[in-house]
Amino acid sequence: MAEKLEVERKYELPDDFAMPSMIGIADVARVTAPDDQHLDATYYDTAGLHLTSGRVTLRRRSGGNDAGWHLKRPSGGERSELQLPAKPKQRTPPPEIATQIRALTRGEPLRPVARIRTHRVEQGLQNAAGTTIALVADDTVDTESLIGAGVTQRWRELEVELVDGSPADLARIDEALRAAGARPSASPSKLSRALGPDHPKPPAAAAKLGAARHAVVDYVTAQRDAVVGHDPEVRLGDAEAVHKMRVATRRLRSTLRTFAPLLDASEGDLDRLHDEVKWLTGLLGEVRDGDVMAERLADLLAAEPPELVLGPVAARIAQLLAARTEGARRRLIAGLDSQRYVTLLNDLDALVVAVGEGRVAKRELRRLARRAVRRADRRLASADAGPAGTTRDERLHEARKAYKRARYAAELATPVAGPAAAALADRITDLQDVLGAHQDAIVTAELLRDYGVRAFGGGENAFTYGLLHARQAEHGRLALASLARVRRRASRPKVRRWMA
């Protein structure tokens, strides 16, 4: 299985287009002999073209230098491409690819939607050292849509793919081709052009929405898209993708609670959706917390003088955390493969549509965001004199969670409330960081105590665990020492004037 970042440009060509000499352009010193290729690709999608709607393409191609299954996904401003060899007569994608697109297909079967035959004449643009800067492919394309009216088309296009060159090289090549009459393709891919009238239409322009509804729709849509977009990397074990998907689910949970009156759904439906998002957040959290704790404890041990690390502490901690996190990863993948997850994604789609069709007043949006901030302020104010049966640490943790919800509310309200809301979100982030450092120290200390007890029970020296436990207690105390200052900064009138 090979995956690479594909950086390419496509061009439409006039009938009289002639390829210009590229010698001297972007340090090109040599153009390789033409490589004549005949490519035959069948493209697959669901009946509702969910892959195409998500700017993802899946094809099985024969001919050329990279025959097999190709999965292309957006990656920043470019595209990533996953390639796998195809077995003879294989007409369904291998599991390695099927799992990567499950968040888009939602378990629906794939079917052929287009066949594209390409006569490609490819040449390499090389520098004086023989390094290939880019490949230029002159394609004559014959397509047949396998859905709808079954449209057939024929056209010629030019494709430039960066190999070992730089973005600056690609820009200079682009300039030379445009000067010769080539024009950037109006279609994002051969498939979109091949499907013609059957290609999914883009959603209605959001500019038609009022500012407040626009803000809610954009925020909810961004979080839904983050969940779907990070799904493939989460399945591959990417720690940063787990973190980003978890943040998206937290933002969704916060929005479902803070702005419930604006979401045009019954209380019961929102409660159920909130619980389902909470379920996914929990699965992600188990993995994320394990990854973070492993890194945190490794750094703590590395900071200690060797003479204070008695016994196989690092190995034992790594072993215990790895076992815990591995179980969490299995539960997460099982969750992502479940019908429950598919239903959740479908419900989030429905929520986006419902919010876009509802009515949202600026005054109400601002009121709800202000309420979230004030609730967090009250939680923090009562931390030193909270209800019986709870400790101050527990009350500070509740205040932290309330500020997290308040921060997300301020983020959502920023397009309506203005820069002051964004400034408040930044200040609340500082508060979260202080309270988070305190809570992290508590959790880490509790884990160290547990591991120390295990080590002692197993006949190992528990000195280092106790030492690190004491260090964490001090770390938590020092974190709270800055709370008053950070709290004053978050309470300044200039960052709260939108709340008046």
XYZ file of C-alpha atoms in Angstrom:
500
model
C 0.000 0.000 0.000
C 1.493 3.330 -1.080
C 0.201 6.808 -0.281
C 1.570 10.061 -1.617
C 0.646 13.720 -1.812
C -0.356 14.536 -5.360
C 0.486 18.063 -6.525
C -0.782 18.606 -10.034
C -2.426 21.088 -12.377
C -4.893 20.337 -15.175
C -5.384 22.448 -18.302
C -7.907 22.716 -21.117
C -6.312 23.024 -24.533
C -7.422 24.894 -27.643
C -7.581 22.917 -30.874
C -4.364 24.479 -32.188
C -2.361 24.060 -28.963
C 1.288 23.154 -29.426
C 3.479 22.214 -26.493
C 6.075 24.966 -25.982
C 9.748 24.235 -25.442
C 10.240 23.855 -21.698
C 14.048 24.082 -21.806
C 15.143 26.829 -19.455
C 11.812 26.942 -17.625
C 12.176 26.119 -13.904
C 15.739 24.853 -14.499
C 14.525 22.330 -17.069
C 17.583 21.154 -19.037
C 16.104 18.055 -20.685
C 12.735 16.698 -21.767
C 12.506 12.905 -21.821
C 11.269 10.946 -24.830
C 7.470 10.571 -25.001
C 6.057 7.601 -23.096
C 2.933 6.405 -24.888
C 0.350 4.915 -22.476
C -3.195 3.582 -22.808
C -5.129 3.814 -19.546
C -8.518 2.275 -18.853
C -10.179 3.245 -15.561
C -13.530 2.376 -14.010
C -14.696 4.797 -11.320
C -16.790 3.640 -8.357
C -19.228 5.465 -6.090
C -22.461 4.961 -4.186
C -25.844 5.390 -5.845
C -26.034 8.867 -4.314
C -22.476 9.749 -5.425
C -21.334 10.339 -1.848
C -17.650 10.028 -2.746
C -17.884 12.532 -5.563
C -19.796 14.947 -3.345
C -16.934 14.706 -0.841
C -14.320 15.383 -3.575
C -13.064 11.800 -3.262
C -12.453 9.567 -6.272
C -12.032 5.797 -6.357
C -10.977 3.986 -9.505
C -9.596 0.688 -10.719
C -7.174 1.360 -13.534
C -5.270 -0.841 -15.957
C -2.384 0.235 -18.131
C 0.347 2.750 -17.384
C 2.917 2.629 -14.620
C 0.543 2.501 -11.666
C -2.234 0.053 -12.505
C -4.497 -0.934 -9.622
C -6.827 0.754 -7.158
C -6.433 4.503 -6.668
C -8.148 6.462 -3.900
C -7.761 10.251 -4.047
C -8.790 12.516 -1.169
C -8.445 16.245 -0.459
C -5.351 17.065 1.603
C -4.913 20.759 2.342
C -4.906 22.503 -1.007
C -3.811 19.381 -2.858
C -4.831 15.716 -3.002
C -3.462 12.593 -1.346
C -3.494 9.375 -3.355
C -3.573 5.863 -1.925
C -2.582 3.111 -4.361
C -3.029 -0.637 -4.059
C -2.493 -3.377 -6.653
C -5.631 -4.998 -8.011
C -6.157 -8.721 -8.171
C -7.341 -10.233 -11.481
C -11.086 -9.734 -12.012
C -11.368 -7.849 -8.705
C -14.351 -5.511 -8.926
C -14.711 -4.423 -5.315
C -12.070 -2.371 -3.489
C -9.851 -4.160 -0.969
C -10.608 -3.667 2.750
C -7.682 -1.243 3.138
C -9.526 1.160 0.851
C -13.098 0.338 1.867
C -12.424 1.313 5.497
C -10.879 4.605 4.387
C -14.113 5.745 2.748
C -16.674 4.319 5.163
C -17.481 7.719 6.654
C -18.554 8.837 3.173
C -20.201 5.678 1.855
C -21.949 5.028 5.200
C -21.782 1.321 4.375
C -23.690 1.669 1.069
C -22.494 -0.577 -1.767
C -20.204 0.799 -4.449
C -21.028 0.561 -8.126
C -19.325 1.631 -11.370
C -20.359 5.193 -12.265
C -18.037 6.017 -15.166
C -15.462 4.508 -17.483
C -12.606 6.699 -18.684
C -10.118 5.660 -21.365
C -7.066 7.859 -21.787
C -4.403 7.907 -24.457
C -1.555 9.551 -22.573
C 1.709 10.868 -23.953
C 3.901 11.578 -20.938
C 7.232 13.370 -20.781
C 9.509 14.174 -17.867
C 10.987 17.616 -17.291
C 14.483 17.108 -15.860
C 17.208 19.426 -14.603
C 20.892 19.184 -15.481
C 21.460 16.582 -12.757
C 18.807 14.296 -14.227
C 16.282 14.926 -11.454
C 12.684 14.910 -12.675
C 11.085 18.212 -11.753
C 7.642 17.361 -13.116
C 5.766 15.058 -15.473
C 3.691 16.522 -18.295
C 0.915 14.333 -19.678
C -0.902 15.176 -22.905
C -4.184 13.256 -22.569
C -6.812 12.416 -25.137
C -9.794 11.359 -23.039
C -12.842 9.243 -23.955
C -15.483 8.923 -21.242
C -18.771 7.152 -20.676
C -21.075 7.891 -17.777
C -22.543 4.626 -16.441
C -25.436 6.338 -14.663
C -28.294 8.531 -15.746
C -28.373 9.261 -19.457
C -25.023 7.523 -20.071
C -23.321 10.557 -21.638
C -20.215 9.950 -23.768
C -17.587 12.645 -24.269
C -14.166 13.182 -25.830
C -11.655 15.927 -25.107
C -7.959 16.728 -24.844
C -6.279 18.048 -21.706
C -2.846 18.598 -20.248
C -1.822 17.424 -16.788
C 1.327 18.545 -14.949
C 2.356 16.615 -11.824
C 5.141 17.831 -9.566
C 7.708 15.102 -8.811
C 10.917 16.436 -7.223
C 10.392 20.062 -8.100
C 9.176 22.891 -5.876
C 5.930 24.890 -5.877
C 7.944 27.720 -7.439
C 8.942 25.388 -10.296
C 5.295 24.482 -10.818
C 4.366 28.172 -10.919
C 6.945 28.862 -13.653
C 5.771 25.853 -15.681
C 2.200 27.070 -15.262
C 3.167 30.509 -16.583
C 4.801 29.033 -19.690
C 1.808 26.806 -20.474
C -0.664 29.654 -20.081
C 1.418 31.804 -22.409
C 1.134 29.006 -25.004
C -2.674 29.028 -24.749
C -3.425 26.408 -22.071
C -6.101 27.360 -19.556
C -6.745 25.918 -16.071
C -9.406 23.224 -16.282
C -12.876 24.278 -15.212
C -13.522 20.740 -13.939
C -11.807 19.497 -10.764
C -11.274 16.021 -12.256
C -11.861 13.865 -15.302
C -14.656 12.120 -13.396
C -16.610 15.281 -12.664
C -16.510 16.195 -16.355
C -17.352 12.639 -17.424
C -20.482 12.569 -15.239
C -21.718 15.746 -16.900
C -25.268 16.603 -15.782
C -25.212 13.692 -13.307
C -22.374 15.262 -11.303
C -23.624 16.309 -7.839
C -24.563 19.974 -7.681
C -22.781 22.137 -5.114
C -24.854 23.171 -2.091
C -26.764 26.420 -2.220
C -24.625 29.466 -1.553
C -24.456 30.189 2.150
C -24.530 33.923 1.399
C -28.327 33.656 1.163
C -28.489 32.952 4.894
C -28.794 35.633 7.542
C -25.640 36.385 9.531
C -26.742 34.524 12.681
C -28.011 31.443 10.856
C -24.917 31.566 8.661
C -22.734 31.436 11.807
C -24.546 28.408 13.249
C -24.655 26.538 9.932
C -20.960 27.162 9.263
C -19.925 26.056 12.748
C -21.990 22.867 12.823
C -21.007 22.004 9.237
C -17.302 22.528 9.985
C -17.444 20.129 12.927
C -19.391 17.489 10.960
C -16.869 17.797 8.126
C -13.967 17.498 10.581
C -15.360 14.224 11.928
C -15.768 12.806 8.423
C -12.517 14.269 7.127
C -10.307 12.917 9.910
C -11.939 9.471 9.916
C -9.408 7.836 7.520
C -6.349 9.013 9.484
C -7.947 8.028 12.796
C -8.391 4.501 11.468
C -4.680 4.471 10.547
C -3.695 5.411 14.094
C -2.723 9.044 13.496
C -2.593 10.675 16.948
C -3.157 14.214 15.635
C -6.223 13.089 13.681
C -7.653 11.517 16.857
C -7.105 14.820 18.652
C -8.768 16.889 15.912
C -11.768 14.588 15.602
C -12.192 14.655 19.372
C -12.143 18.474 19.386
C -14.805 18.485 16.664
C -17.060 16.188 18.697
C -16.568 18.357 21.781
C -17.581 21.433 19.811
C -20.660 19.604 18.549
C -21.652 18.567 22.084
C -21.217 22.135 23.289
C -23.290 23.530 20.432
C -26.075 21.011 21.014
C -26.325 22.178 24.619
C -25.611 25.920 24.396
C -27.595 26.691 21.259
C -30.316 24.041 21.526
C -33.150 26.604 21.099
C -31.735 27.572 17.685
C -31.298 24.089 16.232
C -34.874 23.500 15.096
C -35.253 20.049 16.643
C -37.162 18.553 19.539
C -35.504 18.384 22.936
C -35.615 14.597 22.850
C -33.910 14.412 19.461
C -31.182 16.799 20.565
C -30.650 14.866 23.803
C -30.301 11.636 21.860
C -27.895 13.223 19.364
C -25.876 14.741 22.204
C -25.578 11.321 23.857
C -24.407 9.755 20.600
C -21.792 12.460 20.056
C -20.732 11.959 23.689
C -20.304 8.231 22.963
C -17.950 8.993 20.065
C -16.106 11.617 22.118
C -15.533 9.017 24.823
C -14.058 6.494 22.395
C -11.717 9.116 20.986
C -10.871 10.390 24.452
C -9.677 7.019 25.707
C -7.153 6.832 22.880
C -6.140 10.480 23.032
C -5.673 10.467 26.794
C -3.479 7.377 26.548
C -1.299 8.965 23.854
C -0.950 12.209 25.812
C -0.222 10.452 29.098
C 2.489 8.288 27.535
C 4.227 11.375 26.171
C 3.761 13.292 29.414
C 5.212 10.576 31.646
C 8.108 9.939 29.271
C 8.993 13.654 29.454
C 8.707 13.668 33.264
C 11.047 10.701 33.582
C 13.526 12.165 31.114
C 13.706 15.323 33.221
C 14.784 13.423 36.342
C 18.451 12.730 37.130
C 19.267 9.075 36.373
C 20.157 8.393 39.999
C 16.555 9.192 41.008
C 15.011 6.721 38.570
C 15.154 3.461 40.484
C 14.054 0.272 38.789
C 12.458 -0.348 35.368
C 10.098 2.641 35.748
C 10.059 3.802 32.123
C 9.569 0.308 30.747
C 6.841 -0.516 33.235
C 4.904 2.705 32.569
C 5.215 2.270 28.809
C 3.993 -1.324 29.072
C 0.957 -0.456 31.197
C -0.070 2.528 29.095
C 0.438 0.671 25.807
C -1.861 -2.122 26.955
C -4.530 0.356 28.038
C -4.300 2.430 24.870
C -4.299 -0.606 22.578
C -7.582 -1.749 24.063
C -8.966 1.758 23.607
C -7.894 1.748 19.937
C -9.690 -1.529 19.337
C -12.860 -0.124 20.882
C -12.559 3.034 18.786
C -12.169 1.150 15.500
C -15.066 -1.149 16.414
C -17.140 1.954 17.051
C -16.177 3.507 13.716
C -17.114 0.262 11.962
C -20.515 0.075 13.670
C -23.955 0.976 12.380
C -24.265 3.264 15.390
C -21.527 5.493 13.954
C -23.162 5.516 10.518
C -26.458 6.552 12.097
C -24.682 9.330 13.985
C -23.136 10.699 10.792
C -26.523 10.610 9.077
C -28.061 12.454 12.028
C -25.374 15.125 11.817
C -26.168 15.539 8.113
C -29.810 16.009 9.039
C -28.861 18.543 11.717
C -26.924 20.638 9.192
C -29.945 20.686 6.892
C -32.345 21.522 9.727
C -30.219 24.408 10.972
C -29.944 25.787 7.454
C -33.714 25.814 7.098
C -34.518 27.226 10.540
C -34.677 30.786 11.836
C -31.892 32.253 13.954
C -32.044 35.728 15.466
C -28.811 37.603 16.210
C -30.154 38.741 19.570
C -30.948 35.177 20.649
C -27.599 33.818 19.481
C -25.720 36.472 21.441
C -27.899 35.886 24.500
C -27.185 32.167 24.540
C -23.447 32.716 24.079
C -23.403 35.259 26.924
C -25.280 32.818 29.136
C -22.618 30.143 28.553
C -19.836 32.548 29.542
C -21.644 33.720 32.675
C -22.387 30.156 33.725
C -18.674 29.360 33.536
C -17.874 32.481 35.577
C -20.291 31.346 38.282
C -18.759 27.858 38.336
C -15.319 29.291 38.913
C -16.529 31.802 41.499
C -18.128 29.020 43.540
C -15.100 26.700 43.376
C -13.970 27.730 46.867
C -17.424 27.377 48.397
C -19.189 24.715 46.406
C -21.816 22.143 47.346
C -21.154 19.572 50.015
C -19.847 16.248 48.813
C -17.489 17.732 46.221
C -13.872 18.775 46.552
C -12.346 22.023 45.337
C -10.437 20.104 42.675
C -13.685 18.616 41.381
C -15.317 22.051 41.288
C -12.351 23.529 39.426
C -12.623 20.709 36.905
C -16.315 21.510 36.404
C -15.386 25.172 35.890
C -12.846 24.108 33.291
C -15.480 22.173 31.364
C -17.874 25.113 31.582
C -15.232 27.456 30.181
C -14.588 25.066 27.351
C -18.258 25.268 26.425
C -18.147 29.056 26.812
C -15.128 29.282 24.536
C -16.856 27.289 21.820
C -19.935 29.507 22.196
C -17.802 32.620 21.770
C -16.140 31.085 18.703
C -19.508 30.401 17.104
C -20.802 33.888 17.968
C -17.756 35.739 16.610
C -19.202 36.367 13.088
C -22.165 38.078 14.782
C -20.641 39.533 17.960
C -17.426 40.732 16.330
C -13.732 40.789 17.305
C -14.502 41.178 21.010
C -16.031 37.687 21.042
C -12.893 36.309 19.386
C -10.748 38.107 21.962
C -12.828 36.641 24.783
C -12.433 33.163 23.279
C -8.652 33.668 23.409
C -8.792 34.784 27.039
C -10.997 31.846 27.963
C -8.464 29.566 26.299
C -5.857 30.945 28.717
C -8.195 30.142 31.616
C -8.737 26.655 30.258
C -4.988 26.121 30.004
C -4.458 27.008 33.669
C -7.339 24.881 34.887
C -6.307 22.141 32.477
C -2.732 22.103 33.783
C -4.138 21.723 37.304
C -6.453 18.890 36.287
C -3.742 17.133 34.264
C -1.478 17.206 37.309
C -4.225 15.616 39.430
C -4.929 12.860 36.898
C -1.221 12.183 36.385
C -0.590 12.030 40.126
C -3.449 9.549 40.602
C -2.070 7.340 37.839
C 1.431 7.477 39.317
C 0.076 6.495 42.705
C -1.688 3.506 41.155
C 1.423 2.457 39.244
C 3.549 2.923 42.366
C 1.265 0.640 44.367
C 1.486 -1.962 41.587
C 5.272 -1.701 41.510
C 5.532 -2.086 45.291
C 3.185 -5.064 45.226
C 5.341 -6.659 42.557
C 8.498 -6.279 44.596
C 9.875 -3.314 42.641
C 11.229 -0.064 44.061
C 8.383 2.503 44.174
C 10.562 5.506 45.101
C 10.449 7.151 41.660
C 6.670 6.873 41.416
C 6.353 8.675 44.751
C 8.822 11.327 43.662
C 6.918 12.019 40.440
C 3.654 12.046 42.388
C 5.026 14.808 44.604
C 6.272 16.726 41.574
C 2.779 16.627 40.057
C 1.187 17.904 43.250
C 3.561 20.859 43.147
C 2.917 21.367 39.435
C -0.823 21.592 40.080
C -0.277 24.103 42.881
C 1.932 26.302 40.690
C -0.606 26.178 37.866
C -3.309 27.587 40.146
C -0.967 30.335 41.321
C -1.508 32.102 37.959
C -5.293 31.629 37.966
C -6.150 35.023 39.496
C -4.063 36.908 36.926
C -5.486 35.004 33.948
C -8.987 35.409 35.335
C -8.577 39.198 35.562
C -7.424 39.355 31.934
C -10.493 37.382 30.825
C -12.763 39.747 32.795
C -11.544 43.023 31.298
C -14.375 45.179 29.925
C -12.788 45.547 26.490
C -13.077 41.804 25.822
C -16.551 41.541 27.328
C -18.287 44.559 25.824
C -20.219 42.349 23.379
C -21.855 40.700 26.384
C -23.498 43.918 27.597
